[in-house]
Amino acid sequence: MSDTLTRGVRIRVAPEYLPDESDPGANSFLFAYHITISNEGTETVKLISRRWIITDGRGHTEEVNGPGVVGQQPRLKPGENFHYSSGCPLPTPIGTMHGSFAMMTDAGDRFEARIAPFRLAQPGVLH
């Protein structure tokens, strides 16, 4: 679980291993992550883009950038939430993700809402 607050924008992440879509014998592990973005601040904000840093169990790092999330650029008034789920394949049974969402206020101020690191792990792989 990851929970971070930046300038009134709270980002919570709950990762999940997907055993039915993984093939450990072929070094293919699929994880889902469920995100809730909550505007706990006083300004209306819009999510412009995303940046993810994904690290597998061997230490290989990949950066993923793109506009919006799941094809959307949600605009959140104070008190509103946005939920979405996505996935991440890894060649190892464990890894981590962290990153940020580029946000913009209605006044045109841009800022990075941080996403704290969270672990992707096949159950039982860690002691």
PDB file of N, CA and C in Angstrom, residues 66-120:
ATOM      1  N   GLY A  66       3.449   9.323 -19.951  1.00  0.00           N
ATOM      2  CA  GLY A  66       2.364   9.463 -20.912  1.00  0.00           C
ATOM      3  C   GLY A  66       1.307  10.433 -20.427  1.00  0.00           C
ATOM      4  N   PRO A  67       0.438  10.836 -21.343  1.00  0.00           N
ATOM      5  CA  PRO A  67      -0.638  11.740 -20.963  1.00  0.00           C
ATOM      6  C   PRO A  67      -1.716  11.017 -20.159  1.00  0.00           C
ATOM      7  N   GLY A  68      -2.234  11.684 -19.145  1.00  0.00           N
ATOM      8  CA  GLY A  68      -3.365  11.157 -18.374  1.00  0.00           C
ATOM      9  C   GLY A  68      -3.128   9.780 -17.795  1.00  0.00           C
ATOM     10  N   VAL A  69      -4.238   9.151 -17.424  1.00  0.00           N
ATOM     11  CA  VAL A  69      -4.241   7.777 -16.908  1.00  0.00           C
ATOM     12  C   VAL A  69      -5.425   7.059 -17.536  1.00  0.00           C
ATOM     13  N   VAL A  70      -5.232   5.835 -17.962  1.00  0.00           N
ATOM     14  CA  VAL A  70      -6.255   5.013 -18.631  1.00  0.00           C
ATOM     15  C   VAL A  70      -7.078   5.839 -19.639  1.00  0.00           C
ATOM     16  N   GLY A  71      -6.374   6.665 -20.426  1.00  0.00           N
ATOM     17  CA  GLY A  71      -7.029   7.445 -21.467  1.00  0.00           C
ATOM     18  C   GLY A  71      -7.821   8.650 -20.974  1.00  0.00           C
ATOM     19  N   GLN A  72      -7.659   9.007 -19.717  1.00  0.00           N
ATOM     20  CA  GLN A  72      -8.417  10.134 -19.159  1.00  0.00           C
ATOM     21  C   GLN A  72      -7.486  11.140 -18.486  1.00  0.00           C
ATOM     22  N   GLN A  73      -7.949  12.371 -18.423  1.00  0.00           N
ATOM     23  CA  GLN A  73      -7.268  13.428 -17.685  1.00  0.00           C
ATOM     24  C   GLN A  73      -8.296  14.024 -16.718  1.00  0.00           C
ATOM     25  N   PRO A  74      -8.530  13.318 -15.612  1.00  0.00           N
ATOM     26  CA  PRO A  74      -9.609  13.735 -14.710  1.00  0.00           C
ATOM     27  C   PRO A  74      -9.366  15.101 -14.076  1.00  0.00           C
ATOM     28  N   ARG A  75     -10.443  15.833 -13.926  1.00  0.00           N
ATOM     29  CA  ARG A  75     -10.448  17.137 -13.248  1.00  0.00           C
ATOM     30  C   ARG A  75     -11.220  16.942 -11.950  1.00  0.00           C
ATOM     31  N   LEU A  76     -10.563  17.271 -10.839  1.00  0.00           N
ATOM     32  CA  LEU A  76     -11.145  17.019  -9.524  1.00  0.00           C
ATOM     33  C   LEU A  76     -11.353  18.321  -8.763  1.00  0.00           C
ATOM     34  N   LYS A  77     -12.585  18.567  -8.416  1.00  0.00           N
ATOM     35  CA  LYS A  77     -12.902  19.684  -7.531  1.00  0.00           C
ATOM     36  C   LYS A  77     -12.571  19.255  -6.104  1.00  0.00           C
ATOM     37  N   PRO A  78     -12.436  20.212  -5.180  1.00  0.00           N
ATOM     38  CA  PRO A  78     -12.190  19.833  -3.791  1.00  0.00           C
ATOM     39  C   PRO A  78     -13.244  18.834  -3.301  1.00  0.00           C
ATOM     40  N   GLY A  79     -12.768  17.768  -2.662  1.00  0.00           N
ATOM     41  CA  GLY A  79     -13.653  16.734  -2.133  1.00  0.00           C
ATOM     42  C   GLY A  79     -13.952  15.607  -3.100  1.00  0.00           C
ATOM     43  N   GLU A  80     -13.539  15.736  -4.361  1.00  0.00           N
ATOM     44  CA  GLU A  80     -13.824  14.677  -5.340  1.00  0.00           C
ATOM     45  C   GLU A  80     -12.701  13.652  -5.395  1.00  0.00           C
ATOM     46  N   ASN A  81     -13.061  12.439  -5.868  1.00  0.00           N
ATOM     47  CA  ASN A  81     -12.124  11.326  -6.009  1.00  0.00           C
ATOM     48  C   ASN A  81     -12.190  10.778  -7.428  1.00  0.00           C
ATOM     49  N   PHE A  82     -11.097  10.120  -7.835  1.00  0.00           N
ATOM     50  CA  PHE A  82     -11.060   9.407  -9.110  1.00  0.00           C
ATOM     51  C   PHE A  82     -10.384   8.072  -8.842  1.00  0.00           C
ATOM     52  N   HIS A  83     -10.990   6.994  -9.322  1.00  0.00           N
ATOM     53  CA  HIS A  83     -10.456   5.643  -9.124  1.00  0.00           C
ATOM     54  C   HIS A  83     -10.141   5.025 -10.483  1.00  0.00           C
ATOM     55  N   TYR A  84      -9.041   4.296 -10.550  1.00  0.00           N
ATOM     56  CA  TYR A  84      -8.756   3.507 -11.740  1.00  0.00           C
ATOM     57  C   TYR A  84      -7.832   2.354 -11.378  1.00  0.00           C
ATOM     58  N   SER A  85      -7.789   1.382 -12.273  1.00  0.00           N
ATOM     59  CA  SER A  85      -6.893   0.230 -12.111  1.00  0.00           C
ATOM     60  C   SER A  85      -6.101   0.048 -13.390  1.00  0.00           C
ATOM     61  N   SER A  86      -4.885  -0.431 -13.244  1.00  0.00           N
ATOM     62  CA  SER A  86      -4.047  -0.730 -14.391  1.00  0.00           C
ATOM     63  C   SER A  86      -3.176  -1.920 -14.033  1.00  0.00           C
ATOM     64  N   GLY A  87      -2.262  -2.286 -14.923  1.00  0.00           N
ATOM     65  CA  GLY A  87      -1.441  -3.458 -14.692  1.00  0.00           C
ATOM     66  C   GLY A  87       0.012  -3.233 -15.022  1.00  0.00           C
ATOM     67  N   CYS A  88       0.841  -4.139 -14.505  1.00  0.00           N
ATOM     68  CA  CYS A  88       2.282  -4.076 -14.725  1.00  0.00           C
ATOM     69  C   CYS A  88       2.841  -5.494 -14.813  1.00  0.00           C
ATOM     70  N   PRO A  89       3.394  -5.871 -15.970  1.00  0.00           N
ATOM     71  CA  PRO A  89       4.060  -7.171 -16.071  1.00  0.00           C
ATOM     72  C   PRO A  89       5.515  -7.051 -15.615  1.00  0.00           C
ATOM     73  N   LEU A  90       5.991  -8.079 -14.936  1.00  0.00           N
ATOM     74  CA  LEU A  90       7.396  -8.132 -14.526  1.00  0.00           C
ATOM     75  C   LEU A  90       7.977  -9.497 -14.882  1.00  0.00           C
ATOM     76  N   PRO A  91       9.292  -9.565 -15.121  1.00  0.00           N
ATOM     77  CA  PRO A  91       9.942 -10.858 -15.365  1.00  0.00           C
ATOM     78  C   PRO A  91      10.391 -11.534 -14.074  1.00  0.00           C
ATOM     79  N   THR A  92      10.131 -10.902 -12.939  1.00  0.00           N
ATOM     80  CA  THR A  92      10.519 -11.426 -11.631  1.00  0.00           C
ATOM     81  C   THR A  92       9.294 -11.405 -10.705  1.00  0.00           C
ATOM     82  N   PRO A  93       9.297 -12.223  -9.638  1.00  0.00           N
ATOM     83  CA  PRO A  93       8.135 -12.278  -8.749  1.00  0.00           C
ATOM     84  C   PRO A  93       8.028 -11.107  -7.777  1.00  0.00           C
ATOM     85  N   ILE A  94       8.978 -10.192  -7.850  1.00  0.00           N
ATOM     86  CA  ILE A  94       8.966  -9.033  -6.957  1.00  0.00           C
ATOM     87  C   ILE A  94       9.518  -7.827  -7.692  1.00  0.00           C
ATOM     88  N   GLY A  95       9.017  -6.665  -7.321  1.00  0.00           N
ATOM     89  CA  GLY A  95       9.495  -5.413  -7.891  1.00  0.00           C
ATOM     90  C   GLY A  95       8.880  -4.252  -7.137  1.00  0.00           C
ATOM     91  N   THR A  96       9.166  -3.057  -7.609  1.00  0.00           N
ATOM     92  CA  THR A  96       8.603  -1.859  -6.999  1.00  0.00           C
ATOM     93  C   THR A  96       8.183  -0.876  -8.081  1.00  0.00           C
ATOM     94  N   MET A  97       7.274   0.005  -7.697  1.00  0.00           N
ATOM     95  CA  MET A  97       6.870   1.118  -8.558  1.00  0.00           C
ATOM     96  C   MET A  97       6.783   2.379  -7.706  1.00  0.00           C
ATOM     97  N   HIS A  98       7.084   3.498  -8.313  1.00  0.00           N
ATOM     98  CA  HIS A  98       6.832   4.810  -7.727  1.00  0.00           C
ATOM     99  C   HIS A  98       6.790   5.806  -8.879  1.00  0.00           C
ATOM    100  N   GLY A  99       6.386   7.027  -8.569  1.00  0.00           N
ATOM    101  CA  GLY A  99       6.331   8.009  -9.630  1.00  0.00           C
ATOM    102  C   GLY A  99       5.607   9.268  -9.226  1.00  0.00           C
ATOM    103  N   SER A 100       4.922   9.869 -10.210  1.00  0.00           N
ATOM    104  CA  SER A 100       4.196  11.101  -9.943  1.00  0.00           C
ATOM    105  C   SER A 100       3.163  11.348 -11.028  1.00  0.00           C
ATOM    106  N   PHE A 101       2.192  12.169 -10.671  1.00  0.00           N
ATOM    107  CA  PHE A 101       1.206  12.671 -11.621  1.00  0.00           C
ATOM    108  C   PHE A 101       1.434  14.165 -11.754  1.00  0.00           C
ATOM    109  N   ALA A 102       1.583  14.648 -12.986  1.00  0.00           N
ATOM    110  CA  ALA A 102       1.660  16.092 -13.217  1.00  0.00           C
ATOM    111  C   ALA A 102       0.243  16.637 -13.125  1.00  0.00           C
ATOM    112  N   MET A 103       0.066  17.595 -12.237  1.00  0.00           N
ATOM    113  CA  MET A 103      -1.245  18.187 -11.986  1.00  0.00           C
ATOM    114  C   MET A 103      -1.209  19.668 -12.364  1.00  0.00           C
ATOM    115  N   MET A 104      -2.389  20.215 -12.696  1.00  0.00           N
ATOM    116  CA  MET A 104      -2.494  21.641 -12.966  1.00  0.00           C
ATOM    117  C   MET A 104      -3.750  22.182 -12.294  1.00  0.00           C
ATOM    118  N   THR A 105      -3.596  23.308 -11.625  1.00  0.00           N
ATOM    119  CA  THR A 105      -4.746  23.954 -11.003  1.00  0.00           C
ATOM    120  C   THR A 105      -5.497  24.762 -12.059  1.00  0.00           C
ATOM    121  N   ASP A 106      -6.710  25.163 -11.747  1.00  0.00           N
ATOM    122  CA  ASP A 106      -7.464  26.018 -12.660  1.00  0.00           C
ATOM    123  C   ASP A 106      -6.759  27.350 -12.899  1.00  0.00           C
ATOM    124  N   ALA A 107      -5.908  27.755 -11.954  1.00  0.00           N
ATOM    125  CA  ALA A 107      -5.152  29.004 -12.104  1.00  0.00           C
ATOM    126  C   ALA A 107      -3.921  28.820 -12.999  1.00  0.00           C
ATOM    127  N   GLY A 108      -3.649  27.586 -13.430  1.00  0.00           N
ATOM    128  CA  GLY A 108      -2.517  27.327 -14.323  1.00  0.00           C
ATOM    129  C   GLY A 108      -1.233  26.926 -13.626  1.00  0.00           C
ATOM    130  N   ASP A 109      -1.266  26.735 -12.302  1.00  0.00           N
ATOM    131  CA  ASP A 109      -0.074  26.290 -11.575  1.00  0.00           C
ATOM    132  C   ASP A 109       0.107  24.787 -11.770  1.00  0.00           C
ATOM    133  N   ARG A 110       1.308  24.395 -12.183  1.00  0.00           N
ATOM    134  CA  ARG A 110       1.629  22.969 -12.348  1.00  0.00           C
ATOM    135  C   ARG A 110       2.427  22.482 -11.153  1.00  0.00           C
ATOM    136  N   PHE A 111       2.178  21.233 -10.761  1.00  0.00           N
ATOM    137  CA  PHE A 111       2.966  20.610  -9.705  1.00  0.00           C
ATOM    138  C   PHE A 111       2.934  19.103  -9.890  1.00  0.00           C
ATOM    139  N   GLU A 112       3.896  18.435  -9.266  1.00  0.00           N
ATOM    140  CA  GLU A 112       4.001  16.978  -9.318  1.00  0.00           C
ATOM    141  C   GLU A 112       3.419  16.387  -8.037  1.00  0.00           C
ATOM    142  N   ALA A 113       2.369  15.600  -8.168  1.00  0.00           N
ATOM    143  CA  ALA A 113       1.802  14.878  -7.026  1.00  0.00           C
ATOM    144  C   ALA A 113       2.560  13.550  -6.929  1.00  0.00           C
ATOM    145  N   ARG A 114       3.317  13.398  -5.870  1.00  0.00           N
ATOM    146  CA  ARG A 114       4.198  12.248  -5.698  1.00  0.00           C
ATOM    147  C   ARG A 114       3.411  10.970  -5.403  1.00  0.00           C
ATOM    148  N   ILE A 115       3.896   9.860  -5.939  1.00  0.00           N
ATOM    149  CA  ILE A 115       3.360   8.528  -5.649  1.00  0.00           C
ATOM    150  C   ILE A 115       4.472   7.769  -4.930  1.00  0.00           C
ATOM    151  N   ALA A 116       4.258   7.500  -3.653  1.00  0.00           N
ATOM    152  CA  ALA A 116       5.278   6.823  -2.846  1.00  0.00           C
ATOM    153  C   ALA A 116       5.516   5.403  -3.372  1.00  0.00           C
ATOM    154  N   PRO A 117       6.713   4.872  -3.178  1.00  0.00           N
ATOM    155  CA  PRO A 117       7.006   3.513  -3.640  1.00  0.00           C
ATOM    156  C   PRO A 117       6.060   2.479  -3.022  1.00  0.00           C
ATOM    157  N   PHE A 118       5.724   1.500  -3.849  1.00  0.00           N
ATOM    158  CA  PHE A 118       4.952   0.360  -3.362  1.00  0.00           C
ATOM    159  C   PHE A 118       5.521  -0.901  -3.977  1.00  0.00           C
ATOM    160  N   ARG A 119       5.334  -2.017  -3.266  1.00  0.00           N
ATOM    161  CA  ARG A 119       5.914  -3.297  -3.660  1.00  0.00           C
ATOM    162  C   ARG A 119       4.928  -4.111  -4.473  1.00  0.00           C
ATOM    163  N   LEU A 120       5.436  -4.723  -5.517  1.00  0.00           N
ATOM    164  CA  LEU A 120       4.714  -5.731  -6.297  1.00  0.00           C
ATOM    165  C   LEU A 120       5.365  -7.059  -5.933  1.00  0.00           C
TER     166      LEU A 120
END
